[in-house]
PDB file of C-alpha atoms in Angstrom:
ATOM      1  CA  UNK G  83      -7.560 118.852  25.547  1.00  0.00           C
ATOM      2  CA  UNK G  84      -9.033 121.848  27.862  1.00  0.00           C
ATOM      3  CA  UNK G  85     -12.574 121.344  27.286  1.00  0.00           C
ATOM      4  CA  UNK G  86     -13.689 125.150  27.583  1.00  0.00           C
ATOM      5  CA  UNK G  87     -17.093 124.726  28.383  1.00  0.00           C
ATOM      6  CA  UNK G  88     -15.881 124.562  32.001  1.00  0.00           C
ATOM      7  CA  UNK G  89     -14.746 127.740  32.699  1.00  0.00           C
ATOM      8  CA  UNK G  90     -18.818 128.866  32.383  1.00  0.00           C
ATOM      9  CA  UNK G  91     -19.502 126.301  35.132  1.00  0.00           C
ATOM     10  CA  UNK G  92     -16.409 127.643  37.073  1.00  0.00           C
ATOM     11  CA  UNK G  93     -18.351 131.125  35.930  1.00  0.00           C
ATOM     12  CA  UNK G  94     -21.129 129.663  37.445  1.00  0.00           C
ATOM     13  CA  UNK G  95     -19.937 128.456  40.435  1.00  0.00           C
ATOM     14  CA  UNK G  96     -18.498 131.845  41.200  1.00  0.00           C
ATOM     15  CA  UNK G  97     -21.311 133.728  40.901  1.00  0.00           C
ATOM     16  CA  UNK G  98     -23.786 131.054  42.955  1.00  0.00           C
ATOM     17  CA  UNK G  99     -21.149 130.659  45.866  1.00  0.00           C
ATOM     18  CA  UNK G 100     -22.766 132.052  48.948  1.00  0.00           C
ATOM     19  CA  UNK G 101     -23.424 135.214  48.522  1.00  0.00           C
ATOM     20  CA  UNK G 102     -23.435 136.037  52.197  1.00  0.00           C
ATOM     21  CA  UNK G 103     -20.066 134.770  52.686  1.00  0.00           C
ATOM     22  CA  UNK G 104     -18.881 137.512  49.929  1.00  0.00           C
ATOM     23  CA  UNK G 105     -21.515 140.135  50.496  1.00  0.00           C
ATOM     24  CA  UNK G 106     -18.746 143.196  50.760  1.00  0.00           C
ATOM     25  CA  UNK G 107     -17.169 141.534  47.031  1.00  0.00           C
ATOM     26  CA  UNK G 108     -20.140 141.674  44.807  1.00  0.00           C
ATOM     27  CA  UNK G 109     -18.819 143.694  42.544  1.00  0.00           C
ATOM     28  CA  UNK G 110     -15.549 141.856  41.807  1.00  0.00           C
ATOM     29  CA  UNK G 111     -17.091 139.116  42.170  1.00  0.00           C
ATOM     30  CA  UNK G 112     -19.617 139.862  38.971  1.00  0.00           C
ATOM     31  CA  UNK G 113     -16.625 141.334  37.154  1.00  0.00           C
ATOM     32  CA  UNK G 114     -15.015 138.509  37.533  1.00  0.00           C
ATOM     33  CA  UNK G 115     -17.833 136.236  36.197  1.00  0.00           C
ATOM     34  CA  UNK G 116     -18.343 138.470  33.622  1.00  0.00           C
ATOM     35  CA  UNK G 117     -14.840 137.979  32.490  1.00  0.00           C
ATOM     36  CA  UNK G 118     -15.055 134.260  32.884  1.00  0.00           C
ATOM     37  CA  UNK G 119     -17.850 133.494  30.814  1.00  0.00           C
ATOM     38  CA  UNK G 120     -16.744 136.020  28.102  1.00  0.00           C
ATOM     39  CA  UNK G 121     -13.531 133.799  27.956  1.00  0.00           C
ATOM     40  CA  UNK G 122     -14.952 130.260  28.181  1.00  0.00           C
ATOM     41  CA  UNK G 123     -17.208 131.283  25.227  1.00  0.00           C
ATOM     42  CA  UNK G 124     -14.478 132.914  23.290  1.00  0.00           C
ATOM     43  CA  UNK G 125     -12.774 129.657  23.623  1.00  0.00           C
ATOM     44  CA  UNK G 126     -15.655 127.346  22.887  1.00  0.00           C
ATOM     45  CA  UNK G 127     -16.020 129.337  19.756  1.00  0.00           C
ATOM     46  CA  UNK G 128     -12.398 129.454  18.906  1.00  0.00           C
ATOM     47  CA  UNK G 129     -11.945 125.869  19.095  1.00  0.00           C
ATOM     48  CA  UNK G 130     -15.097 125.435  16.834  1.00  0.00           C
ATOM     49  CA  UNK G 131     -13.676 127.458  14.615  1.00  0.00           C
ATOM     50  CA  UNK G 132     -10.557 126.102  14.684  1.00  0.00           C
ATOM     51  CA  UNK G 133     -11.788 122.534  13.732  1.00  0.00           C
ATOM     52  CA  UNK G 134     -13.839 124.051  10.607  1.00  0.00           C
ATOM     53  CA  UNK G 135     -11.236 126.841   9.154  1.00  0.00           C
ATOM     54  CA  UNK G 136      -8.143 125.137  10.711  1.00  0.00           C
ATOM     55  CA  UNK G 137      -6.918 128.527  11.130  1.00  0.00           C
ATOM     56  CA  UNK G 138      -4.627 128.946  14.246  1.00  0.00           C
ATOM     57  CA  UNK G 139      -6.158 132.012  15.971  1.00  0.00           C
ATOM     58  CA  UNK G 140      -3.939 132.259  18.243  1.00  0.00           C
ATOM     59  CA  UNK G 141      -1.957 135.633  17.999  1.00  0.00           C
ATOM     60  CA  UNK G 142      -3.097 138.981  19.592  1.00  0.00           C
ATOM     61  CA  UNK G 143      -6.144 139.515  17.378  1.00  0.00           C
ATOM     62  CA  UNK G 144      -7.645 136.285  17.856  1.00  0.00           C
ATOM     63  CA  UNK G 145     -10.361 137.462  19.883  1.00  0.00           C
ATOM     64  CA  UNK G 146     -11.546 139.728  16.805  1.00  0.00           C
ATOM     65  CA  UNK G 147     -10.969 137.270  14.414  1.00  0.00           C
ATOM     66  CA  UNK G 148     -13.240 134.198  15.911  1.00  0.00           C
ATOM     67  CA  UNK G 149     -15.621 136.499  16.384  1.00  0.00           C
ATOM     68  CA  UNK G 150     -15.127 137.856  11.794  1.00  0.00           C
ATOM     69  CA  UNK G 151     -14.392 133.825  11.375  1.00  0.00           C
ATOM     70  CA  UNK G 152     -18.298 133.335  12.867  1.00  0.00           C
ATOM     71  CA  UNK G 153     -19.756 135.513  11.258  1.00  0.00           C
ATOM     72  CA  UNK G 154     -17.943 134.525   7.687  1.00  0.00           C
ATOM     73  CA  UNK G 155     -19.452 131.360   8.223  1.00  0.00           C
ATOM     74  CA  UNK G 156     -22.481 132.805   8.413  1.00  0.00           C
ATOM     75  CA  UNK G 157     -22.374 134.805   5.412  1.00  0.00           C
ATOM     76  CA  UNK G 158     -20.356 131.752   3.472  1.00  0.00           C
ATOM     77  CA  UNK G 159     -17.686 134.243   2.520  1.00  0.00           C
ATOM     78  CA  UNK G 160     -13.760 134.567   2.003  1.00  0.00           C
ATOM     79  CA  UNK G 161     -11.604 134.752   5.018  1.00  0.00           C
ATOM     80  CA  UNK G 162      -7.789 135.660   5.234  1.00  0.00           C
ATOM     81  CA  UNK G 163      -7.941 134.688   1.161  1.00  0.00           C
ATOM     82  CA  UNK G 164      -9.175 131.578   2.136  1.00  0.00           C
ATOM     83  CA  UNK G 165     -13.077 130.562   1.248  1.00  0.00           C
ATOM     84  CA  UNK G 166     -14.754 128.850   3.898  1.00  0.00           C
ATOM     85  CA  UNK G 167     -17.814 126.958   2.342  1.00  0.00           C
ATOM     86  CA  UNK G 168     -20.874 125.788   4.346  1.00  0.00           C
ATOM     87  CA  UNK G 169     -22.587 124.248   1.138  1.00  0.00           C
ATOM     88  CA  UNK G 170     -25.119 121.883   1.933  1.00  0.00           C
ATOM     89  CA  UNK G 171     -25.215 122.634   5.774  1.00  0.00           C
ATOM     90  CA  UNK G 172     -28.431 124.220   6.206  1.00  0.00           C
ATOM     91  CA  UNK G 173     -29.686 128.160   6.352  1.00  0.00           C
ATOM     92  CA  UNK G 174     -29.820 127.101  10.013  1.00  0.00           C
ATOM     93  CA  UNK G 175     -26.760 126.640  10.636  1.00  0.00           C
ATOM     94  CA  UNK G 176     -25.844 129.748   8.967  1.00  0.00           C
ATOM     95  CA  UNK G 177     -28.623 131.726  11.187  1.00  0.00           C
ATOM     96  CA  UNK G 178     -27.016 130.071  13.976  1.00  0.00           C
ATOM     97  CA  UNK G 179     -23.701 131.219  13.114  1.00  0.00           C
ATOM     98  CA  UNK G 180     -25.043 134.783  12.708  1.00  0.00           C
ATOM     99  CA  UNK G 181     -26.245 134.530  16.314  1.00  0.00           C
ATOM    100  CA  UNK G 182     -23.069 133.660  17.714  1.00  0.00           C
ATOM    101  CA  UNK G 183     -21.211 136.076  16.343  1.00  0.00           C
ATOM    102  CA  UNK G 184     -23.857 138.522  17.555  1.00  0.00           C
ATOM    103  CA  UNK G 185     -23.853 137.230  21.148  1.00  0.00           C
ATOM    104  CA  UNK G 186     -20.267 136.610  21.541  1.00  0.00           C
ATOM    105  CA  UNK G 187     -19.527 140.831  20.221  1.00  0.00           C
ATOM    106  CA  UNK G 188     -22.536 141.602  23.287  1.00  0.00           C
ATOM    107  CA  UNK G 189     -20.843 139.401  25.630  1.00  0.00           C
ATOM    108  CA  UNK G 190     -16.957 141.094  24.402  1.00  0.00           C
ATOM    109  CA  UNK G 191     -18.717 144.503  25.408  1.00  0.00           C
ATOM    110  CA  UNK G 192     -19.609 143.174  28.711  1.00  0.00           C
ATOM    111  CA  UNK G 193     -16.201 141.637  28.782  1.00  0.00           C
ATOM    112  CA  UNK G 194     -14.426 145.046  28.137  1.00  0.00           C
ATOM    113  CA  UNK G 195     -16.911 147.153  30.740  1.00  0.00           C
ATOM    114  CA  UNK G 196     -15.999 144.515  33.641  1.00  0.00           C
ATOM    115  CA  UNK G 197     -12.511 144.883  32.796  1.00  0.00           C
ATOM    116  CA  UNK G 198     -12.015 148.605  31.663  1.00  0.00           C
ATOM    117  CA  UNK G 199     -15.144 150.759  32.903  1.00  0.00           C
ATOM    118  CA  UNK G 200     -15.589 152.288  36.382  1.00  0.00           C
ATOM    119  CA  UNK G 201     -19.707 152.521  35.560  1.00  0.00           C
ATOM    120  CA  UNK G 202     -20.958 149.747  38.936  1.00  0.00           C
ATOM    121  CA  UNK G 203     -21.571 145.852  38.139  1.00  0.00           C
ATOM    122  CA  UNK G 204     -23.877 143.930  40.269  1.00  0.00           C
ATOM    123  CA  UNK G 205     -25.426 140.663  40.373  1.00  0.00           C
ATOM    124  CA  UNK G 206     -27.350 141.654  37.389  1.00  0.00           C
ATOM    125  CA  UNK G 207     -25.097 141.815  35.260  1.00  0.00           C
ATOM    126  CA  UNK G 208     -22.991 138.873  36.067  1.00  0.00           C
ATOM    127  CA  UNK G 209     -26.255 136.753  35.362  1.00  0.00           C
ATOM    128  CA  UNK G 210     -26.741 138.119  32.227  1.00  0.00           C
ATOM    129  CA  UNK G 211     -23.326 137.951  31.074  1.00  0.00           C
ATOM    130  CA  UNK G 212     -23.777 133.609  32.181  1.00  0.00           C
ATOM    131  CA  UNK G 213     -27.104 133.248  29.952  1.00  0.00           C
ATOM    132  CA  UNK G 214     -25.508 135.031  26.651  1.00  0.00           C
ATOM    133  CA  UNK G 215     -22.270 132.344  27.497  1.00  0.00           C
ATOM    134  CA  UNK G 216     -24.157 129.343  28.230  1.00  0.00           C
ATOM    135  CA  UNK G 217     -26.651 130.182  24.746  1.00  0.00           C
ATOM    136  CA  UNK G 218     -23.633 130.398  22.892  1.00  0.00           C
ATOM    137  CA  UNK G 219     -22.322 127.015  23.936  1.00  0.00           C
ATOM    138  CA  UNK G 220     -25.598 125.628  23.456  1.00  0.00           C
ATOM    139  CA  UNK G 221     -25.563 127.410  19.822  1.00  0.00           C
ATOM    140  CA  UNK G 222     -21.941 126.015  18.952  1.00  0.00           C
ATOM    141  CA  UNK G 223     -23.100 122.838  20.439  1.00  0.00           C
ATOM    142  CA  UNK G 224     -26.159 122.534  17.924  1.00  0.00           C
ATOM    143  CA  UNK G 225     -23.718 123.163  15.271  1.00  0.00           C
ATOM    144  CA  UNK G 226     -20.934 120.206  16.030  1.00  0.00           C
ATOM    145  CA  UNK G 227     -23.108 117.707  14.530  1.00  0.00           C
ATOM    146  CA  UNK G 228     -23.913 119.493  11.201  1.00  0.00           C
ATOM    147  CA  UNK G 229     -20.253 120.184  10.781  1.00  0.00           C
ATOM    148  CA  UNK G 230     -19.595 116.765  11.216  1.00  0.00           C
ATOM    149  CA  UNK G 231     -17.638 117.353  14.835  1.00  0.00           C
TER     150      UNK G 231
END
């Protein structure tokens, strides 16, 4: 199995490789890291949720779904008819589950203004868009264990 955490590092590498070597490509280059680490956390989340819903996600509106499937987790409510019960995992985990879905919709946004937006990208904001992915996988990471994973 794909273990998803690695396209951040790939993210990662991207954006660290010498910059003098693509000076005249920093801005694809941090639209492209953008785009990485929005997908490698998608995917980290996905497969989380995956594991605790076993709901597929994996038709055109998965990407809006993980990110409703978090955040049902978080508020311990019904999904697709379905109720999805976090009883006796702790308020943490819900908090934690609350913050996911938060950061993963930020890092979507950044996701969408790489891809879609003419508005200029820089170094900036590829760096930014790697912290909100590699807090996430730390977040879903924290969360394995009290779901038993």
């Amino acid at each position: 199995m794909m273990n998803w955490s690695t396209v951040i590092d790939l993210a990662n590498y991207i954006h660290t490789v010498d910059a003098a070597q693509l000076e005249r490509c920093v801005e694809p280059r941090s639209r492209c890291v953008v785009g990485r680490a929005y997908y490698g956390s998608f995917c980290v989340v996905r497969e989380f949720i995956r594991a605790v819903t076993h709901l597929p996600l994996d038709d055109a509106r998965a990407h809006g779904d993980v990110r409703d499937e978090i955040t049902a987790l978080a508020n311990d409510v019904r999904v697709h008819g379905r109720r999805v019960v976090i009883g006796g995992v702790s308020v943490y985990a819900s908090r934690v589950c609350a913050k996911i879905g938060k950061n993963l919709y930020e890092l979507h946004e950044k996701r969408k203004a790489a891809d879609y937006e003419d508005p200029s990208m820089n170094e900036w904001d590829a760096q930014a868009a790697l912290d909100l992915a590699m807090l996430i996988n730390e977040q879903v990471a924290r969360l394995r264990p009290l779901f038993g994973m």
